Each structure stands twice: as C-alpha cells, then as structure tokens.
PDB file of C-alpha atoms and ligand atoms in Angstrom:
ATOM      1  CA  MET I   1      16.805  13.101   4.912  1.00 76.00           C
ATOM      2  CA  SER I   2      18.746  10.772   2.793  1.00 87.00           C
ATOM      3  CA  ALA I   3      18.347   9.380  -0.375  1.00 91.00           C
ATOM      4  CA  SER I   4      18.383   5.844   0.627  1.00 91.00           C
ATOM      5  CA  VAL I   5      16.971   4.093   3.645  1.00 92.00           C
ATOM      6  CA  ALA I   6      19.861   2.342   5.361  1.00 91.00           C
ATOM      7  CA  PRO I   7      19.486  -1.329   5.392  1.00 94.00           C
ATOM      8  CA  THR I   8      19.001  -3.186   8.813  1.00 95.00           C
ATOM      9  CA  THR I   9      19.208  -6.894   9.490  1.00 96.00           C
ATOM     10  CA  ARG I  10      15.515  -7.513   8.973  1.00 96.00           C
ATOM     11  CA  THR I  11      15.359  -5.356   5.961  1.00 96.00           C
ATOM     12  CA  THR I  12      18.331  -6.926   4.008  1.00 95.00           C
ATOM     13  CA  LEU I  13      17.062  -8.914   1.109  1.00 95.00           C
ATOM     14  CA  ARG I  14      18.347 -12.406   0.955  1.00 95.00           C
ATOM     15  CA  ARG I  15      16.201 -14.047  -1.586  1.00 94.00           C
ATOM     16  CA  LYS I  16      16.706 -12.577  -5.335  1.00 94.00           C
ATOM     17  CA  ALA I  17      18.436  -9.928  -3.363  1.00 95.00           C
ATOM     18  CA  ASP I  18      19.162  -8.405  -6.925  1.00 94.00           C
ATOM     19  CA  ARG I  19      15.523  -7.204  -7.061  1.00 96.00           C
ATOM     20  CA  GLY I  20      15.644  -5.170  -3.604  1.00 95.00           C
ATOM     21  CA  ARG I  21      16.019  -1.592  -3.479  1.00 94.00           C
ATOM     22  CA  HIS I  22      16.444   0.857  -0.478  1.00 95.00           C
ATOM     23  CA  ASP I  23      16.481   4.238  -2.308  1.00 96.00           C
ATOM     24  CA  ARG I  24      13.585   6.380  -0.467  1.00 97.00           C
ATOM     25  CA  ALA I  25      12.138   8.031  -3.757  1.00 97.00           C
ATOM     26  CA  LEU I  26      11.201   4.264  -4.804  1.00 98.00           C
ATOM     27  CA  VAL I  27       9.850   3.522  -1.455  1.00 98.00           C
ATOM     28  CA  HIS I  28       7.443   6.656  -1.366  1.00 98.00           C
ATOM     29  CA  ALA I  29       6.541   5.987  -5.050  1.00 98.00           C
ATOM     30  CA  ILE I  30       5.282   2.482  -4.183  1.00 98.00           C
ATOM     31  CA  VAL I  31       3.588   3.652  -0.863  1.00 98.00           C
ATOM     32  CA  ASP I  32       1.772   6.467  -2.636  1.00 98.00           C
ATOM     33  CA  GLU I  33       0.539   4.018  -5.454  1.00 98.00           C
ATOM     34  CA  ALA I  34      -0.684   1.551  -3.278  1.00 98.00           C
ATOM     35  CA  LEU I  35      -4.401   2.215  -2.456  1.00 98.00           C
ATOM     36  CA  PHE I  36      -3.832   0.184   0.822  1.00 98.00           C
ATOM     37  CA  CYS I  37      -1.645  -1.880   2.956  1.00 98.00           C
ATOM     38  CA  HIS I  38      -1.386  -5.110   4.909  1.00 98.00           C
ATOM     39  CA  VAL I  39      -0.746  -4.547   8.631  1.00 98.00           C
ATOM     40  CA  ALA I  40       0.615  -7.111  10.831  1.00 98.00           C
ATOM     41  CA  VAL I  41       1.018  -7.152  14.568  1.00 97.00           C
ATOM     42  CA  THR I  42       1.229  -9.640  17.229  1.00 96.00           C
ATOM     43  CA  THR I  43      -1.576  -9.507  19.812  1.00 93.00           C
ATOM     44  CA  ALA I  44      -2.338 -11.429  22.692  1.00 90.00           C
ATOM     45  CA  ALA I  45      -4.294 -13.689  20.853  1.00 91.00           C
ATOM     46  CA  GLY I  46      -1.468 -14.206  18.087  1.00 95.00           C
ATOM     47  CA  PRO I  47      -0.347 -12.669  14.892  1.00 96.00           C
ATOM     48  CA  LEU I  48      -2.880 -10.373  13.217  1.00 96.00           C
ATOM     49  CA  VAL I  49      -2.576  -9.038   9.579  1.00 98.00           C
ATOM     50  CA  LEU I  50      -5.559  -6.472   8.411  1.00 97.00           C
ATOM     51  CA  PRO I  51      -5.838  -4.941   5.226  1.00 98.00           C
ATOM     52  CA  THR I  52      -6.192  -1.182   5.720  1.00 98.00           C
ATOM     53  CA  VAL I  53      -5.681   2.341   4.169  1.00 98.00           C
ATOM     54  CA  HIS I  54      -2.838   4.392   4.513  1.00 98.00           C
ATOM     55  CA  ALA I  55      -1.360   7.976   3.427  1.00 98.00           C
ATOM     56  CA  ARG I  56       2.143   9.224   3.359  1.00 98.00           C
ATOM     57  CA  VAL I  57       3.195  12.731   4.670  1.00 98.00           C
ATOM     58  CA  GLY I  58       6.948  13.087   4.352  1.00 97.00           C
ATOM     59  CA  ASP I  59       8.717  10.033   5.768  1.00 97.00           C
ATOM     60  CA  HIS I  60       5.845   8.643   7.748  1.00 98.00           C
ATOM     61  CA  VAL I  61       2.752   6.607   6.985  1.00 98.00           C
ATOM     62  CA  TYR I  62      -0.585   7.224   8.454  1.00 98.00           C
ATOM     63  CA  LEU I  63      -3.014   4.558   9.642  1.00 98.00           C
ATOM     64  CA  HIS I  64      -6.681   5.410  10.941  1.00 98.00           C
ATOM     65  CA  GLY I  65      -9.713   3.724  12.417  1.00 97.00           C
ATOM     66  CA  ALA I  66     -12.232   3.350  14.960  1.00 96.00           C
ATOM     67  CA  THR I  67     -10.789   3.989  18.670  1.00 95.00           C
ATOM     68  CA  GLY I  68     -11.660   0.424  19.404  1.00 92.00           C
ATOM     69  CA  ASN I  69      -9.882  -1.127  16.352  1.00 93.00           C
ATOM     70  CA  ALA I  70      -7.872  -3.899  17.933  1.00 93.00           C
ATOM     71  CA  LEU I  71      -4.992  -3.497  15.172  1.00 95.00           C
ATOM     72  CA  LEU I  72      -4.642   0.161  16.013  1.00 95.00           C
ATOM     73  CA  ARG I  73      -4.883  -0.133  19.544  1.00 94.00           C
ATOM     74  CA  THR I  74      -2.205  -2.705  19.520  1.00 95.00           C
ATOM     75  CA  MET I  75      -0.057  -0.299  17.927  1.00 95.00           C
ATOM     76  CA  ALA I  76      -1.005   2.690  19.970  1.00 92.00           C
ATOM     77  CA  GLU I  77      -0.046   0.801  22.878  1.00 92.00           C
ATOM     78  CA  GLY I  78       3.238   0.293  21.878  1.00 93.00           C
ATOM     79  CA  GLY I  79       3.280  -2.688  19.674  1.00 92.00           C
ATOM     80  CA  GLU I  80       5.677  -3.284  16.856  1.00 96.00           C
ATOM     81  CA  ALA I  81       4.130  -3.333  13.287  1.00 98.00           C
ATOM     82  CA  CYS I  82       5.390  -4.844   9.921  1.00 98.00           C
ATOM     83  CA  VAL I  83       3.486  -3.294   7.000  1.00 98.00           C
ATOM     84  CA  ALA I  84       3.519  -4.461   3.233  1.00 98.00           C
ATOM     85  CA  PHE I  85       2.260  -2.032   0.127  1.00 98.00           C
ATOM     86  CA  THR I  86       1.732  -4.375  -2.823  1.00 98.00           C
ATOM     87  CA  LEU I  87       1.424  -3.342  -6.483  1.00 98.00           C
ATOM     88  CA  VAL I  88       0.806  -6.074  -9.152  1.00 98.00           C
ATOM     89  CA  ASP I  89       2.105  -4.936 -12.718  1.00 98.00           C
ATOM     90  CA  GLY I  90       1.263  -8.244 -14.189  1.00 98.00           C
ATOM     91  CA  LEU I  91       1.148 -11.952 -14.384  1.00 98.00           C
ATOM     92  CA  VAL I  92       3.993 -13.765 -15.361  1.00 98.00           C
ATOM     93  CA  LEU I  93       3.195 -16.761 -17.617  1.00 98.00           C
ATOM     94  CA  SER I  94       5.668 -19.614 -17.883  1.00 98.00           C
ATOM     95  CA  ARG I  95       6.090 -22.736 -19.609  1.00 98.00           C
ATOM     96  CA  SER I  96       6.426 -24.651 -16.699  1.00 98.00           C
ATOM     97  CA  TRP I  97       4.397 -24.505 -13.349  1.00 98.00           C
ATOM     98  CA  PHE I  98       7.564 -23.960 -11.284  1.00 98.00           C
ATOM     99  CA  HIS I  99       8.527 -20.672 -12.937  1.00 98.00           C
ATOM    100  CA  HIS I 100       5.366 -18.758 -12.895  1.00 98.00           C
ATOM    101  CA  SER I 101       5.380 -15.693 -11.264  1.00 98.00           C
ATOM    102  CA  MET I 102       4.048 -11.994 -10.996  1.00 98.00           C
ATOM    103  CA  ASN I 103       6.015  -8.603 -11.847  1.00 98.00           C
ATOM    104  CA  TYR I 104       5.532  -6.191  -9.078  1.00 98.00           C
ATOM    105  CA  ARG I 105       6.772  -3.606  -6.804  1.00 98.00           C
ATOM    106  CA  SER I 106       6.402  -3.840  -3.128  1.00 98.00           C
ATOM    107  CA  VAL I 107       7.618  -2.227   0.127  1.00 98.00           C
ATOM    108  CA  VAL I 108       7.909  -3.661   3.613  1.00 98.00           C
ATOM    109  CA  VAL I 109       8.229  -1.496   6.572  1.00 98.00           C
ATOM    110  CA  PHE I 110       8.749  -2.353  10.368  1.00 98.00           C
ATOM    111  CA  GLY I 111       8.671   0.158  13.240  1.00 98.00           C
ATOM    112  CA  ARG I 112       6.858   0.923  16.259  1.00 97.00           C
ATOM    113  CA  PRO I 113       4.090   3.098  15.269  1.00 97.00           C
ATOM    114  CA  GLU I 114       3.123   6.237  17.702  1.00 97.00           C
ATOM    115  CA  ARG I 115      -0.313   7.376  18.455  1.00 97.00           C
ATOM    116  CA  VAL I 116      -1.018  10.780  16.691  1.00 97.00           C
ATOM    117  CA  GLU I 117      -2.260  13.130  19.861  1.00 95.00           C
ATOM    118  CA  ASP I 118      -1.669  16.641  18.463  1.00 96.00           C
ATOM    119  CA  PRO I 119      -5.231  17.624  17.023  1.00 95.00           C
ATOM    120  CA  GLY I 120      -3.533  19.650  14.095  1.00 95.00           C
ATOM    121  CA  GLU I 121      -1.405  16.706  12.876  1.00 97.00           C
ATOM    122  CA  LYS I 122      -4.314  14.459  13.333  1.00 97.00           C
ATOM    123  CA  ARG I 123      -6.787  16.491  10.950  1.00 97.00           C
ATOM    124  CA  ALA I 124      -3.979  16.744   8.571  1.00 98.00           C
ATOM    125  CA  ALA I 125      -3.506  13.012   8.557  1.00 98.00           C
ATOM    126  CA  LEU I 126      -7.157  12.217   8.077  1.00 98.00           C
ATOM    127  CA  GLN I 127      -7.008  14.968   5.179  1.00 98.00           C
ATOM    128  CA  ALA I 128      -3.728  13.021   3.592  1.00 98.00           C
ATOM    129  CA  LEU I 129      -6.010   9.686   4.098  1.00 98.00           C
ATOM    130  CA  VAL I 130      -8.870  11.048   1.788  1.00 98.00           C
ATOM    131  CA  ASP I 131      -6.679  12.581  -0.459  1.00 98.00           C
ATOM    132  CA  HIS I 132      -4.550   9.241  -0.760  1.00 98.00           C
ATOM    133  CA  VAL I 133      -7.494   7.373  -2.062  1.00 98.00           C
ATOM    134  CA  VAL I 134      -8.909  10.156  -4.276  1.00 98.00           C
ATOM    135  CA  PRO I 135      -6.521  13.101  -4.759  1.00 97.00           C
ATOM    136  CA  GLY I 136      -8.443  16.512  -4.088  1.00 97.00           C
ATOM    137  CA  ARG I 137     -11.503  14.746  -2.279  1.00 98.00           C
ATOM    138  CA  SER I 138     -10.827  16.358   1.100  1.00 98.00           C
ATOM    139  CA  THR I 139     -11.648  19.965  -0.602  1.00 97.00           C
ATOM    140  CA  ASP I 140     -15.096  18.418  -2.142  1.00 96.00           C
ATOM    141  CA  THR I 141     -16.311  17.067   0.901  1.00 97.00           C
ATOM    142  CA  ARG I 142     -17.143  17.981   4.676  1.00 98.00           C
ATOM    143  CA  SER I 143     -14.162  17.756   7.398  1.00 97.00           C
ATOM    144  CA  PRO I 144     -14.628  15.741  10.265  1.00 97.00           C
ATOM    145  CA  THR I 145     -16.306  16.880  13.603  1.00 96.00           C
ATOM    146  CA  PRO I 146     -15.083  17.083  16.879  1.00 95.00           C
ATOM    147  CA  GLU I 147     -17.162  14.019  17.744  1.00 96.00           C
ATOM    148  CA  GLU I 148     -15.807  12.212  14.598  1.00 96.00           C
ATOM    149  CA  LEU I 149     -12.387  13.098  15.413  1.00 96.00           C
ATOM    150  CA  ARG I 150     -12.552  11.764  18.934  1.00 95.00           C
ATOM    151  CA  ALA I 151     -14.197   8.799  17.479  1.00 97.00           C
ATOM    152  CA  THR I 152     -11.102   8.040  15.357  1.00 97.00           C
ATOM    153  CA  LEU I 153      -7.495   6.789  16.295  1.00 97.00           C
ATOM    154  CA  VAL I 154      -4.529   7.363  14.271  1.00 98.00           C
ATOM    155  CA  VAL I 155      -1.221   6.272  14.133  1.00 97.00           C
ATOM    156  CA  ARG I 156       1.971   7.568  12.656  1.00 98.00           C
ATOM    157  CA  LEU I 157       4.791   4.889  11.193  1.00 98.00           C
ATOM    158  CA  SER I 158       8.290   6.093  10.212  1.00 98.00           C
ATOM    159  CA  LEU I 159       9.448   4.690   7.046  1.00 98.00           C
ATOM    160  CA  ASP I 160      13.157   4.739   8.177  1.00 96.00           C
ATOM    161  CA  GLU I 161      13.307   0.631   8.242  1.00 97.00           C
ATOM    162  CA  ALA I 162      12.127  -0.251   4.923  1.00 98.00           C
ATOM    163  CA  SER I 163      13.187  -2.197   1.888  1.00 98.00           C
ATOM    164  CA  ALA I 164      11.530  -2.453  -1.421  1.00 98.00           C
ATOM    165  CA  LYS I 165      11.570  -5.303  -4.030  1.00 98.00           C
ATOM    166  CA  VAL I 166      10.717  -5.087  -7.671  1.00 98.00           C
ATOM    167  CA  ARG I 167      10.458  -7.686 -10.414  1.00 98.00           C
ATOM    168  CA  THR I 168       9.830  -6.979 -14.015  1.00 98.00           C
ATOM    169  CA  GLY I 169      10.414  -8.870 -17.296  1.00 98.00           C
ATOM    170  CA  PRO I 170       9.527 -12.151 -18.842  1.00 98.00           C
ATOM    171  CA  PRO I 171       9.851 -15.559 -17.060  1.00 98.00           C
ATOM    172  CA  GLY I 172      12.844 -17.053 -16.166  1.00 98.00           C
ATOM    173  CA  GLU I 173      12.753 -20.582 -17.869  1.00 98.00           C
ATOM    174  CA  GLU I 174      14.536 -23.653 -17.714  1.00 98.00           C
ATOM    175  CA  PRO I 175      16.877 -23.631 -21.019  1.00 98.00           C
ATOM    176  CA  ALA I 176      15.381 -27.048 -22.167  1.00 98.00           C
ATOM    177  CA  ASP I 177      11.592 -25.732 -21.744  1.00 98.00           C
ATOM    178  CA  LEU I 178      12.452 -23.044 -24.390  1.00 98.00           C
ATOM    179  CA  ASP I 179      11.947 -25.882 -26.907  1.00 98.00           C
ATOM    180  CA  LEU I 180       8.452 -26.643 -25.664  1.00 98.00           C
ATOM    181  CA  ASP I 181       5.679 -25.143 -27.843  1.00 98.00           C
ATOM    182  CA  THR I 182       3.651 -23.624 -24.823  1.00 98.00           C
ATOM    183  CA  TRP I 183       2.751 -20.079 -24.942  1.00 98.00           C
ATOM    184  CA  ALA I 184       4.410 -18.033 -22.332  1.00 98.00           C
ATOM    185  CA  GLY I 185       5.003 -14.288 -21.372  1.00 98.00           C
ATOM    186  CA  GLU I 186       3.552 -11.489 -19.229  1.00 98.00           C
ATOM    187  CA  LEU I 187      -0.186 -10.480 -18.678  1.00 98.00           C
ATOM    188  CA  PRO I 188       0.093  -6.834 -17.704  1.00 98.00           C
ATOM    189  CA  LEU I 189      -2.596  -5.587 -14.989  1.00 98.00           C
ATOM    190  CA  THR I 190      -3.540  -2.368 -14.277  1.00 96.00           C
ATOM    191  CA  LEU I 191      -5.991  -0.658 -11.611  1.00 96.00           C
ATOM    192  CA  ARG I 192      -8.412   1.467 -13.220  1.00 95.00           C
ATOM    193  CA  ALA I 193     -11.970   3.108 -12.296  1.00 96.00           C
ATOM    194  CA  ASP I 194     -14.845   2.278 -14.441  1.00 97.00           C
ATOM    195  CA  ALA I 195     -17.878   5.047 -14.835  1.00 97.00           C
ATOM    196  CA  PRO I 196     -19.011   6.453 -11.482  1.00 98.00           C
ATOM    197  CA  VAL I 197     -22.255   5.218  -9.878  1.00 97.00           C
ATOM    198  CA  PRO I 198     -24.184   8.290  -8.611  1.00 97.00           C
ATOM    199  CA  ASP I 199     -25.440   7.928  -4.706  1.00 97.00           C
ATOM    200  CA  PRO I 200     -29.194   7.371  -5.123  1.00 97.00           C
ATOM    201  CA  HIS I 201     -29.703  10.160  -2.566  1.00 97.00           C
ATOM    202  CA  LEU I 202     -28.086  12.897  -4.562  1.00 98.00           C
ATOM    203  CA  ARG I 203     -30.004  16.024  -4.150  1.00 97.00           C
ATOM    204  CA  ASP I 204     -29.890  16.455  -7.990  1.00 97.00           C
ATOM    205  CA  PRO I 205     -29.728  12.905  -9.652  1.00 94.00           C
ATOM    206  CA  ARG I 206     -28.137  14.749 -12.911  1.00 95.00           C
ATOM    207  CA  GLN I 207     -25.505  16.522 -10.644  1.00 97.00           C
ATOM    208  CA  PRO I 208     -22.310  15.491 -12.459  1.00 97.00           C
ATOM    209  CA  PRO I 209     -19.267  13.652 -10.476  1.00 98.00           C
ATOM    210  CA  PRO I 210     -16.522  16.329  -9.808  1.00 98.00           C
ATOM    211  CA  ALA I 211     -13.150  16.226 -11.527  1.00 97.00           C
ATOM    212  CA  SER I 212     -11.506  14.345  -8.561  1.00 97.00           C
ATOM    213  CA  VAL I 213     -13.769  11.373  -9.498  1.00 98.00           C
ATOM    214  CA  THR I 214     -14.003  11.530 -13.297  1.00 97.00           C
ATOM    215  CA  HIS I 215     -10.086  12.127 -13.553  1.00 96.00           C
ATOM    216  CA  TRP I 216      -9.259   9.195 -10.868  1.00 97.00           C
ATOM    217  CA  THR I 217      -6.006   7.512 -11.393  1.00 94.00           C
ATOM    218  CA  ARG I 218      -3.367   6.025  -9.335  1.00 90.00           C
ATOM    219  CA  PRO I 219      -0.112   8.262  -8.855  1.00 87.00           C
TER     220      PRO I 219
HETATM  221  C1  FAD C   1       2.539  -9.844  -5.529  1.00 86.53           C
HETATM  222  C2  FAD C   1       3.723 -10.742  -4.971  1.00 86.53           C
HETATM  223  C3  FAD C   1       3.635 -12.205  -4.915  1.00 86.53           C
HETATM  224  C4  FAD C   1       4.610 -13.143  -4.564  1.00 86.53           C
HETATM  225  N1  FAD C   1       4.605 -14.416  -4.592  1.00 86.53           N
HETATM  226  C5  FAD C   1       5.382 -15.241  -4.104  1.00 86.53           C
HETATM  227  C6  FAD C   1       5.427 -16.587  -4.131  1.00 86.53           C
HETATM  228  O1  FAD C   1       4.406 -17.081  -4.538  1.00 86.53           O
HETATM  229  N2  FAD C   1       6.296 -17.369  -3.406  1.00 86.53           N
HETATM  230  C7  FAD C   1       7.516 -16.626  -3.073  1.00 86.53           C
HETATM  231  O2  FAD C   1       8.270 -17.369  -2.618  1.00 86.53           O
HETATM  232  N3  FAD C   1       7.599 -15.488  -3.003  1.00 86.53           N
HETATM  233  C8  FAD C   1       6.798 -14.524  -3.534  1.00 86.53           C
HETATM  234  N4  FAD C   1       6.820 -13.236  -3.690  1.00 86.53           N
HETATM  235  C9  FAD C   1       7.996 -12.686  -2.944  1.00 86.53           C
HETATM  236  C10 FAD C   1       7.807 -12.725  -1.574  1.00 86.53           C
HETATM  237  O3  FAD C   1       7.494 -11.440  -0.807  1.00 86.53           O
HETATM  238  C11 FAD C   1       9.438 -12.523  -0.752  1.00 86.53           C
HETATM  239  O4  FAD C   1      10.255 -11.754  -1.338  1.00 86.53           O
HETATM  240  C12 FAD C   1      10.272 -14.048  -1.097  1.00 86.53           C
HETATM  241  O5  FAD C   1       9.073 -15.196  -0.947  1.00 86.53           O
HETATM  242  C13 FAD C   1      11.279 -14.169  -0.378  1.00 86.53           C
HETATM  243  O6  FAD C   1      11.075 -14.476   0.948  1.00 86.53           O
HETATM  244  P1  FAD C   1      12.280 -14.552   2.119  1.00 86.53           P
HETATM  245  O7  FAD C   1      11.517 -14.787   3.456  1.00 86.53           O
HETATM  246  O8  FAD C   1      13.112 -15.681   1.854  1.00 86.53           O
HETATM  247  O9  FAD C   1      13.055 -12.863   1.903  1.00 86.53           O
HETATM  248  P2  FAD C   1      13.981 -12.695   2.672  1.00 86.53           P
HETATM  249  O10 FAD C   1      14.775 -11.896   1.045  1.00 86.53           O
HETATM  250  O11 FAD C   1      14.866 -13.501   3.545  1.00 86.53           O
HETATM  251  O12 FAD C   1      13.657 -11.208   3.141  1.00 86.53           O
HETATM  252  C14 FAD C   1      14.447 -10.463   4.140  1.00 86.53           C
HETATM  253  C15 FAD C   1      13.808  -8.900   4.351  1.00 86.53           C
HETATM  254  O13 FAD C   1      13.644  -8.593   2.821  1.00 86.53           O
HETATM  255  C16 FAD C   1      12.591  -7.568   2.740  1.00 86.53           C
HETATM  256  N5  FAD C   1      11.644  -8.145   1.650  1.00 86.53           N
HETATM  257  C17 FAD C   1      11.453  -9.487   1.379  1.00 86.53           C
HETATM  258  N6  FAD C   1      10.477  -9.789   0.303  1.00 86.53           N
HETATM  259  C18 FAD C   1       9.982  -8.396   0.031  1.00 86.53           C
HETATM  260  C19 FAD C   1       9.079  -7.760  -0.736  1.00 86.53           C
HETATM  261  N7  FAD C   1       8.406  -8.513  -1.537  1.00 86.53           N
HETATM  262  N8  FAD C   1       9.108  -6.523  -0.832  1.00 86.53           N
HETATM  263  C20 FAD C   1       9.869  -5.768  -0.096  1.00 86.53           C
HETATM  264  N9  FAD C   1      10.708  -6.374   0.374  1.00 86.53           N
HETATM  265  C21 FAD C   1      10.890  -7.463   0.609  1.00 86.53           C
HETATM  266  C22 FAD C   1      11.855  -7.682   3.925  1.00 86.53           C
HETATM  267  O14 FAD C   1      12.378  -6.503   4.716  1.00 86.53           O
HETATM  268  C23 FAD C   1      12.353  -8.906   4.774  1.00 86.53           C
HETATM  269  O15 FAD C   1      12.366  -8.925   5.978  1.00 86.53           O
HETATM  270  C24 FAD C   1       5.714 -12.349  -4.138  1.00 86.53           C
HETATM  271  C25 FAD C   1       5.951 -11.025  -3.953  1.00 86.53           C
HETATM  272  C26 FAD C   1       4.614 -10.199  -4.359  1.00 86.53           C
HETATM  273  C27 FAD C   1       4.824  -8.747  -4.265  1.00 86.53           C
END
C-alpha cells in the first residue's frame, strides 16, 4: 500500500488547495477518529445523504444496517457513493462576519461499495463497527446470532479515492480589521463522554461499567 492516495479529477482540491492532503496515514487517522460519517448516494427519488456509523479495516471502510435500508441497498446494488468524515476542532471567531470559520479535519471518499457476502468478513466487519464506537466493547458483549447476521447488510468501500482537508490556526482577517477592538480567536472543541448512566435493567444495579466504558475517548 503506497503512503499516499493518488489524487483523481474529483479528489483534487481546488479551493484552499493548500489545506488538502492525500497521505494515507492522515486519511486513516481522520476516519478512525470520526464517530460516524455522512454517506451520499443517488437514488431513483433523487440524492440521499444519511449519517451512519462506519469502521475502517485496512484500506476499506465498512457500513452496516438493516437489509431493507435504502441507502445500503442502493450501494449494494452497485450505486456510487460519496462519504464525508468530519472532525470539528474549533470555532474560528473573526472580527468580521465574513471570515468566521472552523478548524477541522475532514475526509471525502468516492467509490462504488461492494456488498460483503463472506460470513467471516461480515462478522469481522460487525466486530470492527462495535469496536470503532467503543474500543474493546465487542469482547464485553454477545456476538450476533445467525438471524441477526442475516438481518444485517454490510458493504465495503475502498479508501483508494480519498482526499483530506485540514484547517488550523487563527482567523484570516482583512488587514484593516486588525485595528478593531472586537475579540477574535479560536474556541477549541473536543468530544468527550460524561459519566456513564447504567441501564435500569442491569441485574446488579451496583455493577460498575467496564474499562472500555470508563476509559472511553476517541483515538
Ligand atoms: C466543519 C466544516 C465546515 C465548513 N464550512 C464551510 C462553509 O461554511 N463554507 C464553505 O464554502 N466551505 C466550508 N467548508 C469547506 C468545504 O468542505 C469545502 O472544502 C469548500 O466549500 C470548498 O468546496 P469546493 O466545492 O469549492 O471544493 P473543491 O476544492 O472544488 O473540491 C474538490 C475536491 O476536493 C476535495 N474536498 C473538498 N472539500 C473537502 C473537505 N472539506 N474534506 C476533504 N476533501 C475535500 C473533494 O475530493 C472534492 O471533490 C467546511 C468544511 C468543514 C469540514
């Protein structure tokens, strides 16, 4: 696997191209940190974008859902997809309305996902999906029954046609605005968990949460 994803016509950044990246390690890191993604397809009824959970295994992303899921069925039947992964690192607060922005790391991927038929790959993908959300959760919990596996559609999308875009730093201001008294800067944002809330049906209400829950962070 090469260190970079070769840019194609549609993954070549034109606007703020200096923020564009095609190194595979960065693409993988952003995909792994993003809790979920937005998947766009074209259906008979027009464009459709839905948020959904993903998991990366090697150079592929796996998506899953019910066998009747319109988004997944469109992809499983050969439709193209465009998937966006977005991490917001901060709000960029300018002296002007015009230059407000966000600091972010994002990835856009194009491709034609394939339905996962192999039972071993399907099970591994479902395990990766559970562990993507809470690392280690798959070993704390029950694995799927044959009925649950049959009720789940899994597709695999290659990360071969991908771009990353990264913005960091303070607002870009008009030189004349630097004389204004307005406060400007960055408001950093992070995703963090609050205290776990036990399910009311726990057999022992005093049972402590496992380490995978108490130590939860994004990678
Ligand atoms: C949280 C967030 C908020 C944003 N808010 C705004 C906003 O309000 N207004 C605005 O104009 N832009 C915003 N952007 C940037 C936006 O995603 C586009 O990069 C930008 O609008 C340029 O669009 P374009 O069609 O001219 O891109 P082009 O540079 O023409 O896009 C060409 C190709 O570059 C790649 N590309 C473009 N954008 C991204 C990206 N963000 N991540 C990965 N690959 C990318 C894709 O492969 C795309 O097909 C935001 C981005 C993020 C992550």
